[in-house]
PDB file of N, CA and C in Angstrom:
ATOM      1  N   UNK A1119     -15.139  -9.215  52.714  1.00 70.00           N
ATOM      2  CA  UNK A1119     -15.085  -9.247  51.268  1.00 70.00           C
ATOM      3  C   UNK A1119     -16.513  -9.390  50.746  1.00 70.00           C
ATOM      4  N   UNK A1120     -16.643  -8.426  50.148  1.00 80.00           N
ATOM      5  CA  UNK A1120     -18.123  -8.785  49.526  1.00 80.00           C
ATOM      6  C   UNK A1120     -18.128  -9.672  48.060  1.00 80.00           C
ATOM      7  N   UNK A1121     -19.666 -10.248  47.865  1.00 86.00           N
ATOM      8  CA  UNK A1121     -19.202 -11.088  46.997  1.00 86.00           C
ATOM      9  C   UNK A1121     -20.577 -11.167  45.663  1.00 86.00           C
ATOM     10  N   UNK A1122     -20.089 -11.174  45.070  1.00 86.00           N
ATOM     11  CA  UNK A1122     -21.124 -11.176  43.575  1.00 86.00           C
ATOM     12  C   UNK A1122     -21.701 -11.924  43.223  1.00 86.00           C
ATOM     13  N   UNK A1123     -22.669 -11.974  42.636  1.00 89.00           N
ATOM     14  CA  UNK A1123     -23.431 -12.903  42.626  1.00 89.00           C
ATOM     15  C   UNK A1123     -23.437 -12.456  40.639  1.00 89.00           C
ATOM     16  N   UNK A1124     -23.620 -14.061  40.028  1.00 88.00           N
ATOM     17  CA  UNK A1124     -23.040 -14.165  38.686  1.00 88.00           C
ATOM     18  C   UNK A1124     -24.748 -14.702  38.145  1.00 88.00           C
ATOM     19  N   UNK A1125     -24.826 -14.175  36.812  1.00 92.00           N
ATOM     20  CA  UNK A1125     -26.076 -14.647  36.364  1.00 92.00           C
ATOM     21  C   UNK A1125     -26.167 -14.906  35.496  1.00 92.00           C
ATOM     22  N   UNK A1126     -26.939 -15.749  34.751  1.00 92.00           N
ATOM     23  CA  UNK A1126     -26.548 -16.432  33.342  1.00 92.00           C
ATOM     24  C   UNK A1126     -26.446 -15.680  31.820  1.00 92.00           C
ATOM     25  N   UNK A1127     -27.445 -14.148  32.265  1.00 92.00           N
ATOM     26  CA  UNK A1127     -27.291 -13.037  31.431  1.00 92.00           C
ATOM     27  C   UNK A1127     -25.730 -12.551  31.661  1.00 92.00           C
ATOM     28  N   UNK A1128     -24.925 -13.010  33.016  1.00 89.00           N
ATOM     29  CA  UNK A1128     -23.721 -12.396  32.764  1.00 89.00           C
ATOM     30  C   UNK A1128     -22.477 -13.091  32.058  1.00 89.00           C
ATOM     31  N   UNK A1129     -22.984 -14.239  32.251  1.00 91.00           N
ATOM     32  CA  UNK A1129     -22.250 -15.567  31.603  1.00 91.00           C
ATOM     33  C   UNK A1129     -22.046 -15.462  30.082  1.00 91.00           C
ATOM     34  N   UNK A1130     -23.548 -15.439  29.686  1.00 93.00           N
ATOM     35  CA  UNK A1130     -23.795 -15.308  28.147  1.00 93.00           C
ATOM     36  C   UNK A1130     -23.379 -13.941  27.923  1.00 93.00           C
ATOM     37  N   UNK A1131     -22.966 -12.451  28.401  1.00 92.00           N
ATOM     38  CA  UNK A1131     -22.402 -11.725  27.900  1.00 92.00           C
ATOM     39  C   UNK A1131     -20.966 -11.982  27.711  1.00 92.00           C
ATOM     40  N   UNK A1132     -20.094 -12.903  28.661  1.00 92.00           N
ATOM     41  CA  UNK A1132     -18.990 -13.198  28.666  1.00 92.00           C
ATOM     42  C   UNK A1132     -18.357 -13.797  27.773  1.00 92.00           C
ATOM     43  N   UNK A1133     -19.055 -15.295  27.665  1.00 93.00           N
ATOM     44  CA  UNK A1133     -19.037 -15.862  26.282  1.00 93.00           C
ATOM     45  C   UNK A1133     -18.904 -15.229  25.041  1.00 93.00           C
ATOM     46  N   UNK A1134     -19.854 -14.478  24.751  1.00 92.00           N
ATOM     47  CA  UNK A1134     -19.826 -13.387  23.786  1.00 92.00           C
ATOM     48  C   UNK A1134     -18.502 -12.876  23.640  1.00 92.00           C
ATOM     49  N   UNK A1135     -18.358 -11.754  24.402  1.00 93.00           N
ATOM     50  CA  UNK A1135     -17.015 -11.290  24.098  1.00 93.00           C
ATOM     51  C   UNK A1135     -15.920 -12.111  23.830  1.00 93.00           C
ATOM     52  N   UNK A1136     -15.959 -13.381  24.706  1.00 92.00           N
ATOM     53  CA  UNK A1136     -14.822 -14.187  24.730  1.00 92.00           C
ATOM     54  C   UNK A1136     -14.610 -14.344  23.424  1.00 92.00           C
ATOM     55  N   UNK A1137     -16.040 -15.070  22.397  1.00 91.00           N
ATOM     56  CA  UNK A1137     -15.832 -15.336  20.724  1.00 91.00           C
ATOM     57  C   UNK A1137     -15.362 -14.388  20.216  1.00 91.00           C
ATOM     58  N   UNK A1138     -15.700 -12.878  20.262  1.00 90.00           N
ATOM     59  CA  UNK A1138     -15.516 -11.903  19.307  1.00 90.00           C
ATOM     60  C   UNK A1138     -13.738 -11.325  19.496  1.00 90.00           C
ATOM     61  N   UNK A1139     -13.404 -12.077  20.984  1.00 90.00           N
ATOM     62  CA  UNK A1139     -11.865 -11.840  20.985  1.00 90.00           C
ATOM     63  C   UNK A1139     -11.302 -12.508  20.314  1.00 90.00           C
ATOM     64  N   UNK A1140     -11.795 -13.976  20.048  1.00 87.00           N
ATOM     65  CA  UNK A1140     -10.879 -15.314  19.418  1.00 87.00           C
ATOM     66  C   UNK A1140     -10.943 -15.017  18.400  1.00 87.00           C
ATOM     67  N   UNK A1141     -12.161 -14.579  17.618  1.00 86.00           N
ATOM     68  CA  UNK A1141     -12.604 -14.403  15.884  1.00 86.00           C
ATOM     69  C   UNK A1141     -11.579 -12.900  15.919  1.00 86.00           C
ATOM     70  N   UNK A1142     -10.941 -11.645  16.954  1.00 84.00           N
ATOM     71  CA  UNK A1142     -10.545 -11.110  16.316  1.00 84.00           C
ATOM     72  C   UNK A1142      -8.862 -11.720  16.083  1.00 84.00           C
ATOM     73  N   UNK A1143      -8.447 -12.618  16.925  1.00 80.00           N
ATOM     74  CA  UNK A1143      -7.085 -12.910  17.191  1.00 80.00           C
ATOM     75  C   UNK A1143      -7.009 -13.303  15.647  1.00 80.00           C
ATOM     76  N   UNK A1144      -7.949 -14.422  15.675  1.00 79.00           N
ATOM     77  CA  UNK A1144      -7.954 -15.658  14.277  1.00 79.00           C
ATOM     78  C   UNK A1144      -7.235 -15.036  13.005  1.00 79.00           C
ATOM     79  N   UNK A1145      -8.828 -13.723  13.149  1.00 78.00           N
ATOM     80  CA  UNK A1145      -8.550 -13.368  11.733  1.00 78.00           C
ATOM     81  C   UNK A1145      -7.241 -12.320  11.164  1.00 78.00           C
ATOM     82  N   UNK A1146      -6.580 -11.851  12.404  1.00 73.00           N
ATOM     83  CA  UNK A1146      -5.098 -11.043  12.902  1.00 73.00           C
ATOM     84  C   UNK A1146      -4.337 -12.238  11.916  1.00 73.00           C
ATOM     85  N   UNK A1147      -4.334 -13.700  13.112  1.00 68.00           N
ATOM     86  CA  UNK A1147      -3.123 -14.597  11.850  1.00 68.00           C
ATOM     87  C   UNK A1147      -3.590 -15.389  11.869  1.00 68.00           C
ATOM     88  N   UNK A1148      -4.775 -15.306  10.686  1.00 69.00           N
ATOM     89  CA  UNK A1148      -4.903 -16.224   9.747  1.00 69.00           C
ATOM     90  C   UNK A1148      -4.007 -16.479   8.691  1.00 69.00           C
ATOM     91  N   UNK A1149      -3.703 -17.797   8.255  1.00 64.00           N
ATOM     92  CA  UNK A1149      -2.812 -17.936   7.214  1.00 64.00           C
ATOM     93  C   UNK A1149      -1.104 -17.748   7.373  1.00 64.00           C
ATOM     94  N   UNK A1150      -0.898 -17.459   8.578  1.00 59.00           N
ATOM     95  CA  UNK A1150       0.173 -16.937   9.165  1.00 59.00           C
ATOM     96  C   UNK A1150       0.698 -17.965   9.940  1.00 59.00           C
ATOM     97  N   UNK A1151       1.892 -18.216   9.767  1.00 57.00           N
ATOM     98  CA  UNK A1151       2.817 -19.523  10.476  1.00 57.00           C
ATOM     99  C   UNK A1151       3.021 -18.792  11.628  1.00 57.00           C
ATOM    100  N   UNK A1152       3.317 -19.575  12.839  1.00 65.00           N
ATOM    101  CA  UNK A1152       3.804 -19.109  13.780  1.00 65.00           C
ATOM    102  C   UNK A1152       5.340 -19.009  13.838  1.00 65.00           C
ATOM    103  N   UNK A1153       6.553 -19.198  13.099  1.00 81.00           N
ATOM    104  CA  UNK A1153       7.247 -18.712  12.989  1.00 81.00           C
ATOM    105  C   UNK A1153       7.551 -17.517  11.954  1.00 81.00           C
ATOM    106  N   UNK A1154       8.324 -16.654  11.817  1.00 88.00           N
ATOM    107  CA  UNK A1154       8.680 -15.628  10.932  1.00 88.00           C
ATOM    108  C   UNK A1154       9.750 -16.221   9.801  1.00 88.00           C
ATOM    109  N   UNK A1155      10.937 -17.031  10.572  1.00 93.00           N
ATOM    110  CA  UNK A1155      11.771 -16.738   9.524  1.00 93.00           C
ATOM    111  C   UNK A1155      11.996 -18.988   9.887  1.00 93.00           C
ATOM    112  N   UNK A1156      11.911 -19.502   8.671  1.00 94.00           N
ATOM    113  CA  UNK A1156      12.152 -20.699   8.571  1.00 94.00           C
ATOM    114  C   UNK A1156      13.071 -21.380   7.910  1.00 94.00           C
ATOM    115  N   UNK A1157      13.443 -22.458   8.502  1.00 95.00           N
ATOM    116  CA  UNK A1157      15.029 -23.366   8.106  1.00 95.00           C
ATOM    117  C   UNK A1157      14.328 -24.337   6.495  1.00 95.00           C
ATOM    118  N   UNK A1158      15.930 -24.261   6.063  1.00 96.00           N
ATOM    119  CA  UNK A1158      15.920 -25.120   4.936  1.00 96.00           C
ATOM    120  C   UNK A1158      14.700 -26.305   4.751  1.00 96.00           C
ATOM    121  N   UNK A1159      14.479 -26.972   6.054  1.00 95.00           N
ATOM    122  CA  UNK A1159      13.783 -28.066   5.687  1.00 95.00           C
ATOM    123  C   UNK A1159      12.421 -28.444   6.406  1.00 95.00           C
ATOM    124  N   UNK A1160      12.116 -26.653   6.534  1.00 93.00           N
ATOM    125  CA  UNK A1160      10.771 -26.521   7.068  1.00 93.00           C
ATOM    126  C   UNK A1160      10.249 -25.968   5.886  1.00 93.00           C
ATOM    127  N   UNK A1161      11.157 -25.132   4.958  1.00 94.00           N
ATOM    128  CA  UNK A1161      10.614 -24.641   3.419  1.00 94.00           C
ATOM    129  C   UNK A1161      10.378 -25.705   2.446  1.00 94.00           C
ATOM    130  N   UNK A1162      11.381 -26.706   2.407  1.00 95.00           N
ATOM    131  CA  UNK A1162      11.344 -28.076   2.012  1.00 95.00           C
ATOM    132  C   UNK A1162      10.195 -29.026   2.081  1.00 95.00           C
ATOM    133  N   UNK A1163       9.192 -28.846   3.641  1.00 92.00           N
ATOM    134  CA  UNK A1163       8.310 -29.779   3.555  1.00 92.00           C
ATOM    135  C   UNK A1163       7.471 -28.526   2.990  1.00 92.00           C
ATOM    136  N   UNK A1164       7.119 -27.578   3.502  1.00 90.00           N
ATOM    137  CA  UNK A1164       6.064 -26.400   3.451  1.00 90.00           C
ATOM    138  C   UNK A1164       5.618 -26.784   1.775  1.00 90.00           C
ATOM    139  N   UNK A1165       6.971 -26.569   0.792  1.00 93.00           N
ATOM    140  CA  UNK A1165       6.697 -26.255  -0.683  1.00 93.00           C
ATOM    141  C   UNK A1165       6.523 -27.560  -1.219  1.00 93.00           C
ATOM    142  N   UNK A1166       6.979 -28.982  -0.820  1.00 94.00           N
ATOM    143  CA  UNK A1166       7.205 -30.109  -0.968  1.00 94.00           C
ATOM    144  C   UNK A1166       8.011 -29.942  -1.926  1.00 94.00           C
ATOM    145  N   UNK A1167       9.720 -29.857  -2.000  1.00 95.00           N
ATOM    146  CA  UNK A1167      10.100 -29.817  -3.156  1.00 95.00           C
ATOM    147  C   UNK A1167      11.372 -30.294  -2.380  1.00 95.00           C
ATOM    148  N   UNK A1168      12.476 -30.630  -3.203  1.00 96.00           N
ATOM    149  CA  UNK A1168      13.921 -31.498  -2.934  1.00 96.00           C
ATOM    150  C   UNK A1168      14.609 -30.184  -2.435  1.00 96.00           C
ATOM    151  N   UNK A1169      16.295 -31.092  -1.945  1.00 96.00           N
ATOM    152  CA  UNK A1169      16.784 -29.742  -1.533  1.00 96.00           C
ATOM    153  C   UNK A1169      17.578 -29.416  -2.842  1.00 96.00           C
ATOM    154  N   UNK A1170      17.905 -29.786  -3.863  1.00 96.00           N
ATOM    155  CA  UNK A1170      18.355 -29.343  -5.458  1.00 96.00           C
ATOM    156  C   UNK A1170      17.142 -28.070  -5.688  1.00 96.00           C
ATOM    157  N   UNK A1171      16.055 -28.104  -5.669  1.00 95.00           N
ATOM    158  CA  UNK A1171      14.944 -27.220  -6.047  1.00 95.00           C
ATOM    159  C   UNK A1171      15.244 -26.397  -5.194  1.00 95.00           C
ATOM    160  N   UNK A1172      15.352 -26.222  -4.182  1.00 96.00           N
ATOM    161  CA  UNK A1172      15.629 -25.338  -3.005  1.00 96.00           C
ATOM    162  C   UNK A1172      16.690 -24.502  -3.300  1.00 96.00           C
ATOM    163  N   UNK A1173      18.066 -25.366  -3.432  1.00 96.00           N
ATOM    164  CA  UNK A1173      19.171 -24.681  -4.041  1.00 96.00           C
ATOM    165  C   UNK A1173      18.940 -23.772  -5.337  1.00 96.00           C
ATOM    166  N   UNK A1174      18.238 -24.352  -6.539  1.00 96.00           N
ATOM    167  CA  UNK A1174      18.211 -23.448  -7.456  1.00 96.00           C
ATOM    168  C   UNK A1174      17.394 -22.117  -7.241  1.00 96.00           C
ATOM    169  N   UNK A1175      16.167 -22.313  -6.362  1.00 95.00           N
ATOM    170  CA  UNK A1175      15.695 -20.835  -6.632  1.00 95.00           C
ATOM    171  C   UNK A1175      16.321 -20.350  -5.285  1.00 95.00           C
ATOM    172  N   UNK A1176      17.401 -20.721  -4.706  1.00 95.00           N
ATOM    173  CA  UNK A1176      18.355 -19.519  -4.231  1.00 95.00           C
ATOM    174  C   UNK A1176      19.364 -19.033  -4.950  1.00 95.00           C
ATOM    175  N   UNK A1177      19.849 -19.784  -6.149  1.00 96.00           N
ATOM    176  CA  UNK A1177      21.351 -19.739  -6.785  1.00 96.00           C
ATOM    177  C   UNK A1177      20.600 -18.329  -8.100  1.00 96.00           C
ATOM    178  N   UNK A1178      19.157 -18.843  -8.382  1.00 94.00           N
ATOM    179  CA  UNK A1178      18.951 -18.095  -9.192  1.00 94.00           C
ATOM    180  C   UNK A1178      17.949 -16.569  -9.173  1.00 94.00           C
ATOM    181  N   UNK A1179      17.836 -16.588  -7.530  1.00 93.00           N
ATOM    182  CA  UNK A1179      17.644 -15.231  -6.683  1.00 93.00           C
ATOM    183  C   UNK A1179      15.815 -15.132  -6.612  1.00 93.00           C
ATOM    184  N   UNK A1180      15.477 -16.566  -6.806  1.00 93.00           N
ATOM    185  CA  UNK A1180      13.685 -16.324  -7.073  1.00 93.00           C
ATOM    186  C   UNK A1180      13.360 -16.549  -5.415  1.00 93.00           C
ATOM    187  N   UNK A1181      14.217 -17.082  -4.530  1.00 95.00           N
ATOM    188  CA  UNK A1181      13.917 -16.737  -2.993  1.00 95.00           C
ATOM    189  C   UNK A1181      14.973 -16.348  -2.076  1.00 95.00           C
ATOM    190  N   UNK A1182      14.990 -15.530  -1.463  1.00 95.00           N
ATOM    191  CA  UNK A1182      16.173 -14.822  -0.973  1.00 95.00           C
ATOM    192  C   UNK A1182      16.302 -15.169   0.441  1.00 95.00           C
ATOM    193  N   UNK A1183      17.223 -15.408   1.134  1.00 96.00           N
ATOM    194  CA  UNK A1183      17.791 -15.886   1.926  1.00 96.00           C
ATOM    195  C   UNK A1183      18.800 -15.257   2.759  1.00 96.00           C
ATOM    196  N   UNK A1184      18.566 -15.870   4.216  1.00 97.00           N
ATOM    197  CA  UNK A1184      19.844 -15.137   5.237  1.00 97.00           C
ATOM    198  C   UNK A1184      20.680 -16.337   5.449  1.00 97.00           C
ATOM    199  N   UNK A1185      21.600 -16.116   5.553  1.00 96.00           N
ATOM    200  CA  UNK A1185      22.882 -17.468   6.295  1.00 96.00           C
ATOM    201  C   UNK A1185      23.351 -16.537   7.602  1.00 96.00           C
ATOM    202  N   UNK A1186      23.027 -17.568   8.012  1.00 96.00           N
ATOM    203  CA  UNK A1186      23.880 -17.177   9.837  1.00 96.00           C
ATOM    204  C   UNK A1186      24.897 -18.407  10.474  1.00 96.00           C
ATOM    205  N   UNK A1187      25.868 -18.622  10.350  1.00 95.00           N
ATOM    206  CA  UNK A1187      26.420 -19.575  10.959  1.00 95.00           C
ATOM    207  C   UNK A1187      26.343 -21.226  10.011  1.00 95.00           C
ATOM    208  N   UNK A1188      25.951 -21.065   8.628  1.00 94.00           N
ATOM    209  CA  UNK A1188      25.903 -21.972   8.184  1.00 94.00           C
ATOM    210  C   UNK A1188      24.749 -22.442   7.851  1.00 94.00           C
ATOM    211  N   UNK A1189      23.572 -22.181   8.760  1.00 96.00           N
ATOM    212  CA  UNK A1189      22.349 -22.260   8.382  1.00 96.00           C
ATOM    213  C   UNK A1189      21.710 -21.433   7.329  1.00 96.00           C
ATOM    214  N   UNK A1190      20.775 -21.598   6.951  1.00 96.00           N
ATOM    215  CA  UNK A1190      20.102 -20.912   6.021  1.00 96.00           C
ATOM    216  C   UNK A1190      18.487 -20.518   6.695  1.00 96.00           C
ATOM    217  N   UNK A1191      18.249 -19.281   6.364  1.00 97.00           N
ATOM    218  CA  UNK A1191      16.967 -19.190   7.252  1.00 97.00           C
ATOM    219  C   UNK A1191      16.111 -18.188   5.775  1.00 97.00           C
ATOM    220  N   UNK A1192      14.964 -18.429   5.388  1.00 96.00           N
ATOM    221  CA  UNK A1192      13.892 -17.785   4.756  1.00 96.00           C
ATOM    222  C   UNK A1192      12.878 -17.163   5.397  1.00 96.00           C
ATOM    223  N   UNK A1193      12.554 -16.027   5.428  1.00 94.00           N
ATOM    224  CA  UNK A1193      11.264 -14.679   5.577  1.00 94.00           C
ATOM    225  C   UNK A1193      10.178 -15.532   5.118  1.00 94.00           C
ATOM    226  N   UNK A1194       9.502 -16.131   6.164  1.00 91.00           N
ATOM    227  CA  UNK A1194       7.988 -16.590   5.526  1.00 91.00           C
ATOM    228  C   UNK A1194       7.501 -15.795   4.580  1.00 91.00           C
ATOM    229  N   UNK A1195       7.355 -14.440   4.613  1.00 91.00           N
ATOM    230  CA  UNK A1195       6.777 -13.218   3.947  1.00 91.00           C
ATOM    231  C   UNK A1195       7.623 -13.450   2.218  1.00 91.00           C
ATOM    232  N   UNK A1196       8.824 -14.060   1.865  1.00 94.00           N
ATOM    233  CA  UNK A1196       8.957 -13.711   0.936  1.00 94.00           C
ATOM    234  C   UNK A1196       9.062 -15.237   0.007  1.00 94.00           C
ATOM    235  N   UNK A1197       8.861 -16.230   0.874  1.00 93.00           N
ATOM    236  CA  UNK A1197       7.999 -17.665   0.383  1.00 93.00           C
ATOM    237  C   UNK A1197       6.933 -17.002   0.021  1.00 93.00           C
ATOM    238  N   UNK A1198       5.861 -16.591   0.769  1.00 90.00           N
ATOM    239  CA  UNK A1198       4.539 -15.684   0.084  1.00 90.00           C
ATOM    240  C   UNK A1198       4.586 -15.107  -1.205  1.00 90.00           C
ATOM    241  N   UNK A1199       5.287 -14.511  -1.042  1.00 92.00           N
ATOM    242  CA  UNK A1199       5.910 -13.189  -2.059  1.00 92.00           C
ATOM    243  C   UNK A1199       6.060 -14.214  -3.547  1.00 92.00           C
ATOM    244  N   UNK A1200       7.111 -14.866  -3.223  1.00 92.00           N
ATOM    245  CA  UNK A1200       7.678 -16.041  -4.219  1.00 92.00           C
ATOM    246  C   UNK A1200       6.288 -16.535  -5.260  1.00 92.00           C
ATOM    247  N   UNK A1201       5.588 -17.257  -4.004  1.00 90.00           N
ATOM    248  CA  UNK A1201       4.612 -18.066  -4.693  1.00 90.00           C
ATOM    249  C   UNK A1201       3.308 -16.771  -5.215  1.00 90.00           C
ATOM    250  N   UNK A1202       3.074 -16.251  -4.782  1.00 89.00           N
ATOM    251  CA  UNK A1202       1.940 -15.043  -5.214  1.00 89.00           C
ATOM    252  C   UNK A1202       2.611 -14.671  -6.970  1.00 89.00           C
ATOM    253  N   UNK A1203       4.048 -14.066  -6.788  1.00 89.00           N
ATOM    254  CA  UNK A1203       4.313 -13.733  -8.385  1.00 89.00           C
ATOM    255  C   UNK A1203       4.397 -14.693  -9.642  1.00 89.00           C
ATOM    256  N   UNK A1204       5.064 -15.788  -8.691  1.00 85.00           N
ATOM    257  CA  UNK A1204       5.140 -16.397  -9.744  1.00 85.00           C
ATOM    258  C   UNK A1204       3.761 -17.664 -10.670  1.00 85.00           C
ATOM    259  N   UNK A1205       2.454 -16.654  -9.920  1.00 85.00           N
ATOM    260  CA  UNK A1205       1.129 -17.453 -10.289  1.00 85.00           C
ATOM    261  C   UNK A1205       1.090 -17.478 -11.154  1.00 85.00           C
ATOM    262  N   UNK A1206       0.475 -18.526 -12.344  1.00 84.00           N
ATOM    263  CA  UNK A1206      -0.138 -18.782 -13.254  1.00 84.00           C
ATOM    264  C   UNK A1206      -1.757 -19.011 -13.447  1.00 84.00           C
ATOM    265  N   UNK A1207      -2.228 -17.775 -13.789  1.00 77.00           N
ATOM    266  CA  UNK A1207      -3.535 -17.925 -14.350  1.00 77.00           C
ATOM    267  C   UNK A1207      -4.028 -19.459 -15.655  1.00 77.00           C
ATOM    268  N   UNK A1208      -5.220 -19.678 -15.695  1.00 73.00           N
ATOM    269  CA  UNK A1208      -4.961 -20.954 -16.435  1.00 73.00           C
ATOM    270  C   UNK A1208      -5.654 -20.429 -17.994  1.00 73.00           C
ATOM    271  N   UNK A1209      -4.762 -20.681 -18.625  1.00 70.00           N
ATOM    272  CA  UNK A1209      -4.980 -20.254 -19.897  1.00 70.00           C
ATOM    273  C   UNK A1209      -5.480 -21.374 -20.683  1.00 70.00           C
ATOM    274  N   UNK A1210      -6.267 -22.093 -20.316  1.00 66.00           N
ATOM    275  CA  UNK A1210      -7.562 -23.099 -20.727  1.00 66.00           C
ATOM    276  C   UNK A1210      -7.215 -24.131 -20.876  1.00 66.00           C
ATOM    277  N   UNK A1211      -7.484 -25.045 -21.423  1.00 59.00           N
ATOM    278  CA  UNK A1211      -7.493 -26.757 -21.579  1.00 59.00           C
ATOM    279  C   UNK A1211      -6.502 -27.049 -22.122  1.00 59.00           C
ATOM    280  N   UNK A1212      -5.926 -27.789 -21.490  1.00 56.00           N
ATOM    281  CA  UNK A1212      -4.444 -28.190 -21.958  1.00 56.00           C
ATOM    282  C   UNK A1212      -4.544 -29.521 -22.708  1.00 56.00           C
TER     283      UNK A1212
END
């Protein structure tokens, strides 16, 4: 078996790449939960809000929802969605 000999110019190229893989993963999911689709009372802490608040903006269609078996499961993507439209710019000193 022949065997290689490693040098610190090869090290420091390694390193290198290694960062520019992590910085590309990062910036792939940044901001991005590692789950996709989340339970009642992972949206609950996420938004900090009761489960009455929860109930209404499902009853009144401002976040949309799957039921499977009783559970309730939400599209991270449309928590996003939710909070992006319903922004308020600040229309000055209150």
């Amino acid at each position: 078996m022949a065997t290689k000999i490693i040098t610190t110019d090869d090290l420091r190229e390694f390193k290198l790449e290694l960062i520019d893989e992590f910085k590309k993963i990062l910036k792939e999911h940044a901001g991005t939960p590692v789950k996709k689709w989340l339970r009642s009372p992972e949206v609950r802490t996420m938004l900090h809000i009761s489960p009455g608040t929860l109930q209404n903006l499902r009853m009144n269609g401002t976040l949309p929802f799957t039921k499977i078996g009783g559970v309730l499961y939400y599209d991270y993507q449309d928590i996003h969605k939710m909070l992006t439209e319903n922004r308020v710019q600040n229309r000055g000193a209150f």
